[in-house]
């Protein structure tokens, strides 16, 4: 009695996850002692303060390595948000080069620390088989793991240059 408005407080939980804007609806329902006007519901938007997740991708689409170099180093870069840890998975796959005869099949995670460097390296061992053959290729592919998206340059092709 004597009041024409009331405030409803709805706690919002900060989950510290980067995500798109979310929304929910609050709806009033009439009771025996109160009628509801024409504005019965409203939408509440939760705008994520963590921002969109970063994009992680290879710095280049192709890498070349001499067969006797021992390993190829591929650079992976993070674009965007740096305030939280970001991680993607990588895995090699055969092309004309085959594991284990030409390179060592590899997989794992690339982790970017919160506030840390925007570049990380993946090292793939190369096998020097000491026999004459044409140059060969294999691929390394990034896939989404946690708290990050994979950018457009998600696959890198490695060419092993034969020296025999």
Backbone as a ProteinNet text record, in pm:
[ID]
protein_1_A
[PRIMARY]
XXXXXXXXXXXXXXXXXXXXXXXXXXXXXXXXXXXXXXXXXXXXXXXXXXXXXXXXXXXXXXXXXXXXXXXXXXXXXXXXXXXXXXXXXXXXXXXXXXXXXXXXXXXXXXXXXXXXXXXXXXXXXXXXXXXXXXXXXXXXXXXXXXXXXXXXXXXXXXXXXXXX
[TERTIARY]
84.7	0	88.6	50.9	122.6	243.3	272.4	389.4	343.7	397.5	358.4	464	582.3	685.8	772.6	830.9	922.7	1038.3	1152.7	1270.7	1290.1	1318.2	1350	1500.2	1570	1713.7	1736.8	1805.4	1836.7	1988.7	2048	2194.4	2242.1	2350.8	2414.3	2546.5	2571.9	2693.2	2801	2917.3	3031	3106.6	3094.9	3159.9	3300.6	3347.3	3482.9	3509.1	3404.9	3421.6	3386.7	3469.6	3439.8	3327.1	3219.7	3103.3	3023.2	2932.1	2852	2751.8	2687.8	2584.6	2472.9	2428.1	2320.1	2199.9	2082.4	1964.3	1865	1780.1	1669.4	1551.5	1435.1	1313	1260.3	1215.5	1148.3	1001.8	912.4	768.6	694.7	606.5	521.7	390.4	340.5	211.2	117.4	-9.2	-104.5	-131.8	-171.3	-213.1	-353.7	-406.9	-541.9	-545.1	-432.3	-431.4	-368.4	-324	-260.6	-287.7	-316.2	-332.9	-204.3	-180.6	-60.9	-102.8	-27.6	-53.8	-9.2	-3	28.9	176.1	263.9	406.4	429.5	402.7	409.5	549.3	633.6	765.8	869.6	993.8	1106.7	1223.1	1305.7	1425.6	1544	1626.7	1749	1866.3	1957.1	2076.5	2196	2274.8	2400.1	2512.2	2579	2688.3	2816.6	2883.7	3003.1	3118	3168.1	3280.1	3413.1	3413.2	3537	3567.4	3470.1	3491.7	3494.4	3501.1	3503.7	3635.2	3633.1	3756.8	3858.3	3987.3	4088.7	4082.8	4143.7	4159.2	4305.5	4326.6	4462.2	4478.1	4590.6	4614.6	4764	4800.6	4940.4	4981.2	5106.2	5159.4	5176.3	5193.1	5210.4	5136.1	5101.2	5031.2	5127.6	5253.6	5352.1	5484.1	5551.3	5684.1	5771.4	5898.7	5993	6108.2	6159.2	6269.2	6357.6	6488	6580.7	6572.8	6585	6569.7	6666.9	6783.8	6884.2	6877.2	6773.4	6763.5	6728	6673.2	6638.7	6495.1	6443.6	6305.7	6259.6	6129.5	6069.8	5996.1	6005.3	5938.7	5829.1	5705.7	5590.8	5544.5	5520.3	5478.1	5326.3	5269.5	5126	5105.2	5005.6	4984.5	4842.6	4833	4704.4	4667.8	4543.8	4491.8	4373.8	4369.2	4255.1	4287.6	4188.7	4192.7	4312.6	4380.6	4498.4	4479.6	4365.9	4349.9	4323.4	4296	4276.1	4360.3	4382.8	4455.6	4374.7	4445.8	4381.7	4458.3	4385.5	4449.1	4381.7	4462.8	4411.8	4491	4434.9	4499.8	4561.2	4671.4	4730.7	4759.1	4761.6	4795.6	4850.8	4946.7	5004.5	4923.3	4933.4	4871.8	4957.9	4965.2	5047	4994.2	5089	5061.7	5143.1	5239.4	5332.1	5443.1	5462.8	5554.3	5475.7	5540.2	5472.1	5550.9	5474.5	5535.1	5538.1	5638.9	5756.5	5877.3	5863.9	5979.4	6033.6	5946.3	5988.8	5983.7	5894.3	5879.9	5816.8	5817.5	5756.5	5615.1	5516.5	5378	5370.1	5300.2	5294.5	5155.4	5119.8	4996.7	5013.5	4930.6	4936.9	4858.4	4880.7	4812	4911.2	4867.3	4941.8	4870.3	4942.7	4882.3	4939.7	4850.2	4886.9	4846.8	4943.5	4916.1	4842.9	4760.2	4693.5	4800	4788.9	4883.8	5020.2	5035.9	5165.8	5186.8	5284	5322.6	5208.6	5206.9	5106.9	5156.7	5274.8	5323.9	5375.4	5354	5405.6	5457.8	5544.1	5600	5563.7	5546.2	5528.7	5652.1	5718	5837.1	5805.1	5827.6	5800.4	5933.5	5977.8	6102.2	6093.1	6200.9	6212.1	6314.3	6286.5	6376.1	6462.7	6593.9	6686.3	6712.1	6642.7	6654.3	6769	6839.7	6961.1	6941	6823.6	6803.5	6743	6786.4	6734	6583.9	6508.4	6364.2	6314.6	6195.3	6142.5	6108.2	6091.3	6044.2	5908.3	5882.1	5757.5	5689.7	5557.6	5481.8	5397.1	5369.9	5270.9	5201.5	5091.1	5013.7	5010.5	4991.8	4966	4838.1	4741.7	4610.6	4579.1	4524.5	4479.3	4330.1	4287.3	4145	4113.7	3990.2	3945.8	3958.9	4006.8	4020.2	3947.2	3996.2	3925.8	3959.8	3859.7	3875.4	3939.2	3927.6	3982	3910.4	3912.1	3862.2	3983.7	3967.1	4074.2	4049.5	4153.9	4144	4141.4	4134.3	4123.5	4246	4363.4	4485.5	4504.8	4414.6	4416.3	4503.5	4546.6	4631.9	4758.8	4871.5	5000.1	5054.4	5109.4	5172	5323.2	5389	5533.7	5592.8	5688.8	5761	5898.6	5931	6064.3	6145.3	6251.5	6336.6	6447.9	6445.7	6545.4	6680.1	6786.3	6922	7007.3	6953.9	7032.5	7034.2
-118.3	0	123.8	222.9	349	351.5	243.1	238.8	210.4	286.7	265	190.8	162	85.7	9.6	-96.2	-178.1	-219.2	-245.2	-289.5	-438.3	-508.9	-651.4	-663.5	-732.1	-754.7	-900.6	-919.4	-1054.7	-1065.9	-1150.1	-1163.6	-1223.2	-1167.8	-1217.7	-1281.6	-1400.7	-1474.1	-1449.5	-1403.5	-1382.7	-1514	-1579.9	-1710.1	-1699.9	-1579.9	-1554.3	-1624.7	-1658.2	-1722.2	-1619.8	-1611.7	-1524	-1586.8	-1511.2	-1564	-1448.9	-1478.1	-1370.6	-1316.1	-1204.5	-1146.7	-1249.3	-1260.7	-1354.2	-1273.2	-1334.1	-1263.1	-1359.5	-1302.2	-1378.1	-1282.8	-1339.3	-1260.5	-1268.2	-1153.4	-1147.2	-1117.1	-1201.2	-1186.6	-1174.4	-1075.8	-1057.6	-1132	-1193.3	-1262.5	-1202	-1189.7	-1128.5	-1219.3	-1156.9	-1230.7	-1184.5	-1239.4	-1201	-1055.4	-1001.1	-863.8	-762.6	-806.5	-711.4	-751	-651.6	-671.3	-625.6	-675.5	-641.3	-557.6	-451	-365.2	-431.6	-352.1	-406.8	-448.3	-388.7	-425.8	-537.3	-661.8	-776.1	-837.4	-815	-877.7	-782.4	-811.8	-736.2	-830.8	-798.6	-878.9	-812.4	-894.9	-847.3	-903.9	-815.3	-858.4	-858.2	-964.4	-972.9	-956.7	-844	-816.4	-864.7	-955.9	-1020.1	-920.9	-899.3	-807.4	-869.9	-1001.5	-1069.3	-1054.4	-1010.1	-988.4	-1118.6	-1107	-1228.3	-1303.8	-1434.4	-1510.8	-1473.7	-1492.4	-1462.2	-1563.1	-1524.8	-1616.2	-1657.6	-1786.8	-1841.5	-1907.7	-1877.9	-1932.6	-1937.8	-2006.6	-2011.1	-1875.7	-1838.9	-1713.6	-1720.5	-1839.9	-1858.4	-1983.7	-1986.4	-2102.8	-2213.6	-2177.2	-2276.7	-2255.4	-2365.2	-2364.9	-2459.7	-2425.5	-2513.4	-2545.3	-2666.6	-2709.9	-2805.2	-2794.2	-2890	-3020.6	-3129.6	-3262.7	-3287.3	-3225.2	-3249.3	-3147.5	-3064.9	-2959.6	-3013.2	-3132.1	-3189.5	-3165.3	-3044.1	-3012.7	-2888	-2875.6	-2753.9	-2685.1	-2552.4	-2473.8	-2391.7	-2413.6	-2341.3	-2240.3	-2117.9	-2012.3	-2001.6	-1997.9	-1983.4	-1849.6	-1772.6	-1640.6	-1625.4	-1544	-1512.3	-1369.8	-1350.9	-1218.4	-1191.1	-1071.6	-1034.6	-1041.6	-1076.9	-1074.9	-1150.5	-1084.6	-1143.4	-1166.8	-1127.8	-1127.2	-1264.1	-1365.2	-1498.8	-1598.7	-1713.1	-1819.4	-1865	-1896.6	-1948.2	-2071.8	-2168.5	-2294.5	-2351	-2406.5	-2481.6	-2611.5	-2706.6	-2836.4	-2837.2	-2909.3	-2926.4	-3074	-3111.1	-3248.4	-3247.2	-3335.7	-3350.3	-3451.9	-3443.5	-3543.7	-3558.1	-3679.5	-3709.1	-3640.9	-3601.4	-3560.2	-3657.3	-3603.2	-3692.1	-3738.1	-3665.8	-3709.6	-3798.1	-3904.3	-3998.4	-4014.5	-4016.9	-4047	-4198.5	-4258.1	-4199.2	-4187.3	-4221.9	-4223.4	-4087	-3984.6	-3851.5	-3747.6	-3765.5	-3674	-3752	-3694.2	-3759.5	-3705.5	-3793.7	-3752.3	-3688.1	-3576.1	-3500.3	-3443.1	-3429.3	-3359.5	-3307	-3212.2	-3153.9	-3025.4	-2949.5	-2823.1	-2708.1	-2597.7	-2472.2	-2384.7	-2341.4	-2265	-2123.8	-2025.8	-1885.4	-1841.3	-1799.7	-1756.2	-1622.6	-1600.9	-1472.3	-1363.6	-1261.1	-1151	-1184.1	-1305	-1349.1	-1317	-1380.8	-1360.4	-1392.9	-1323.3	-1349.9	-1447.3	-1505.2	-1608.1	-1727.6	-1844.6	-1969.5	-2051.1	-2146.2	-2229.9	-2376.2	-2444.5	-2589.5	-2643.8	-2741.5	-2801.9	-2944.8	-2975.9	-3109.6	-3168.3	-3281.8	-3345.1	-3394	-3372	-3415.7	-3529	-3631.8	-3747.1	-3729.2	-3738.7	-3735.5	-3880.5	-3926.8	-4068.1	-4094	-3991.5	-4000.7	-4079.6	-4069	-4131	-4026.9	-4028.8	-3931.7	-3953.4	-3845.2	-3851.3	-3709	-3695.7	-3560.9	-3492.5	-3361.8	-3289.6	-3346.5	-3347	-3404.5	-3306.3	-3323.7	-3232.6	-3308.3	-3240.2	-3285.2	-3162	-3182.1	-3070.9	-3075.5	-2956.3	-2941.6	-2858.7	-2909.1	-2844.3	-2807.7	-2686.4	-2639.4	-2665.2	-2706.9	-2723.6	-2658.4	-2614	-2546.7	-2640.1	-2584.9	-2663.3	-2594.2	-2480	-2408.8	-2261.8	-2180.3	-2035.8	-1966.9	-2023	-1960.3	-2013.5	-1934.6	-1976	-1997.8	-2076.5	-2095.8	-1998.1	-1922.3	-1824.7	-1891.3	-1810.9	-1867	-1946.8	-1913.6	-1986.4	-2103.6	-2203.2	-2313	-2429.8	-2432.5	-2540.2	-2482.2	-2545.1	-2508	-2630.3	-2607.8	-2714.7	-2700.5	-2810.6	-2812.9	-2889	-2827.8	-2894	-2933	-3061	-3111.4	-3114.3	-3032.7	-3023.5	-3128.2	-3221.9	-3330.6	-3276.2	-3320	-3276.4	-3388.3	-3507.6	-3622.7	-3634.1
0	0	0	-78.7	-81.7	-173.9	-247.1	-335.7	-477.6	-573.8	-713.3	-794.5	-734.5	-805.9	-706.3	-754	-675.3	-765.1	-706	-780.3	-757.8	-865.2	-858.7	-882	-794.6	-811	-848.4	-960.6	-1007.2	-1013.5	-929.8	-932.3	-1065.8	-1119.2	-1241	-1200.1	-1249.2	-1212.2	-1317.2	-1271.9	-1361.6	-1371.3	-1486.3	-1503	-1562	-1589.4	-1642.1	-1773.8	-1845.8	-1977.4	-2084.8	-2185.4	-2297.9	-2377.9	-2397.3	-2465.3	-2524.2	-2616.1	-2674.4	-2573.2	-2609.7	-2524.2	-2504.8	-2379.5	-2346.9	-2300.7	-2304.1	-2256.3	-2194.1	-2107.1	-2050.2	-2034.4	-2010.6	-1998.5	-1856.1	-1803.9	-1674.2	-1703.6	-1650.8	-1676.7	-1544.8	-1536.7	-1419	-1441.5	-1335.9	-1345.2	-1240.8	-1275.6	-1181.5	-1061.2	-952.7	-832.2	-796.8	-691.2	-648.8	-603.9	-558	-506.8	-602.1	-723.9	-816.2	-960.7	-1041	-1183.3	-1252.3	-1371.2	-1447.8	-1567	-1592.3	-1706.8	-1837	-1943.1	-2075.2	-2087.9	-2009.7	-2014.1	-1911.9	-1952	-1862	-1853.3	-1955.1	-1953.7	-2011.9	-1980.1	-2034.1	-2054.4	-2151.9	-2176.9	-2107.6	-2048.4	-1983.1	-2061.5	-2105.5	-2177.9	-2082.9	-2091	-2016.1	-2118.2	-2112.5	-2205.6	-2141.8	-2208.3	-2153	-2142.7	-2023.2	-2002.6	-2044.1	-2061.3	-2098.5	-2247.2	-2326.5	-2469	-2545.9	-2677.7	-2758.5	-2737.1	-2754.2	-2735.7	-2843.5	-2815.5	-2916.1	-3030.7	-3141.4	-3255.3	-3260.4	-3279.7	-3287.4	-3423.2	-3489.3	-3621.9	-3648.8	-3757.8	-3798.8	-3855.1	-3832.7	-3885.6	-4036.7	-4092.5	-4237.2	-4281.9	-4409.7	-4465.8	-4503.6	-4532.8	-4574.8	-4501.8	-4479.2	-4417	-4497	-4513	-4580.5	-4488.1	-4499.5	-4412.4	-4490.9	-4469.8	-4531.8	-4454.8	-4527	-4468.1	-4352.6	-4356.4	-4251.3	-4137.5	-4131.6	-4029.3	-3890.9	-3883.4	-3753.2	-3711.6	-3735.1	-3696.1	-3769.7	-3785.3	-3838.3	-3724.6	-3720	-3616.5	-3684	-3640.8	-3694.1	-3590	-3633.1	-3541.6	-3542.3	-3422.1	-3402.2	-3332	-3377.3	-3318.3	-3264.2	-3160.9	-3098.8	-3138.7	-3180.1	-3212.9	-3121.9	-3066.8	-2983.9	-2836.4	-2760.6	-2615	-2558	-2462.2	-2398.7	-2249	-2194.2	-2049.1	-1986.5	-2067.3	-2012.8	-2091.3	-2030.4	-2099.9	-2221.9	-2328.1	-2449.2	-2494.9	-2549.6	-2587.8	-2711.9	-2803.3	-2918.3	-2928.8	-2999.8	-3020.5	-3159.9	-3177.2	-3310.2	-3334.4	-3463	-3501.5	-3643.7	-3668.4	-3801.7	-3880.8	-4014.5	-4101.7	-4226.1	-4275.3	-4392.3	-4517.1	-4600	-4737.5	-4821.8	-4897.6	-4968.2	-4873.7	-4764.5	-4658	-4561.6	-4514.8	-4425.6	-4296.2	-4184.8	-4054.7	-4041.6	-3987.9	-3924.7	-4016.9	-4143.8	-4233.4	-4271.3	-4277.8	-4321.4	-4209.1	-4114.8	-4000.3	-3886.7	-3767.3	-3651.5	-3633	-3640.1	-3616	-3478.3	-3470.1	-3345	-3324.1	-3196.9	-3160.6	-3019.6	-2984.8	-2850.9	-2845.7	-2740.5	-2720.9	-2726.6	-2783.3	-2781.5	-2680.4	-2576.2	-2468.2	-2466	-2462.9	-2449.9	-2309.1	-2230.2	-2093.4	-2093.1	-1992.3	-1975.8	-1964	-2046.3	-2043.1	-2100.3	-2154.3	-2204.8	-2351.5	-2408.6	-2548.4	-2643.9	-2757.4	-2860.5	-2966.2	-2946.1	-3037.6	-2957.6	-3013.9	-2958.7	-3076.4	-3047.3	-3153.6	-3134.2	-3246.9	-3250.3	-3321.3	-3260.9	-3320.7	-3361.5	-3489.8	-3543.7	-3591.4	-3535.2	-3580	-3725.4	-3800.3	-3939.8	-3945.9	-4025.5	-4038.5	-4163.2	-4144.5	-4258.7	-4297.5	-4401.2	-4439.4	-4537.3	-4578	-4660.8	-4790.9	-4850	-4980.6	-5074.9	-5200.9	-5297.3	-5319.8	-5313.5	-5335.7	-5363.2	-5415.5	-5438.8	-5306.2	-5310.7	-5192.2	-5152.2	-5021.6	-4970.8	-4876.2	-4859.5	-4773.4	-4670.3	-4560.4	-4462.4	-4406.5	-4335.7	-4282.1	-4128.9	-4073.3	-3930.2	-3919.8	-3842.8	-3833.8	-3689.5	-3670.7	-3540	-3526.6	-3406.6	-3377.8	-3244.3	-3231.3	-3109	-2989.5	-2879.2	-2757.8	-2643.8	-2597.2	-2490.7	-2492.7	-2467.1	-2451.9	-2570.9	-2687.7	-2807.9	-2930.4	-3033.9	-3165	-3254.8	-3358	-3455.5	-3569.1	-3604.4	-3711.7	-3848.1	-3953.7	-4088.1	-4133	-4080.1	-4119	-4022.5	-4030.3	-3934.4	-3977.3	-4103.5	-4152.4	-4212.9	-4180.7	-4240.5	-4313.1	-4430.7	-4507.9	-4495.4	-4458.3	-4443.2	-4561.7	-4630.1	-4738.6	-4689.3	-4699.6	-4664.3	-4792.5	-4797.2	-4915.9	-4907.1	-5000.9	-5002.4	-5045.5	-4978.1	-5009.9	-5067.7	-5086.2	-5132.4	-5282.9
[MASK]
++++++++++++++++++++++++++++++++++++++++++++++++++++++++++++++++++++++++++++++++++++++++++++++++++++++++++++++++++++++++++++++++++++++++++++++++++++++++++++++++++++

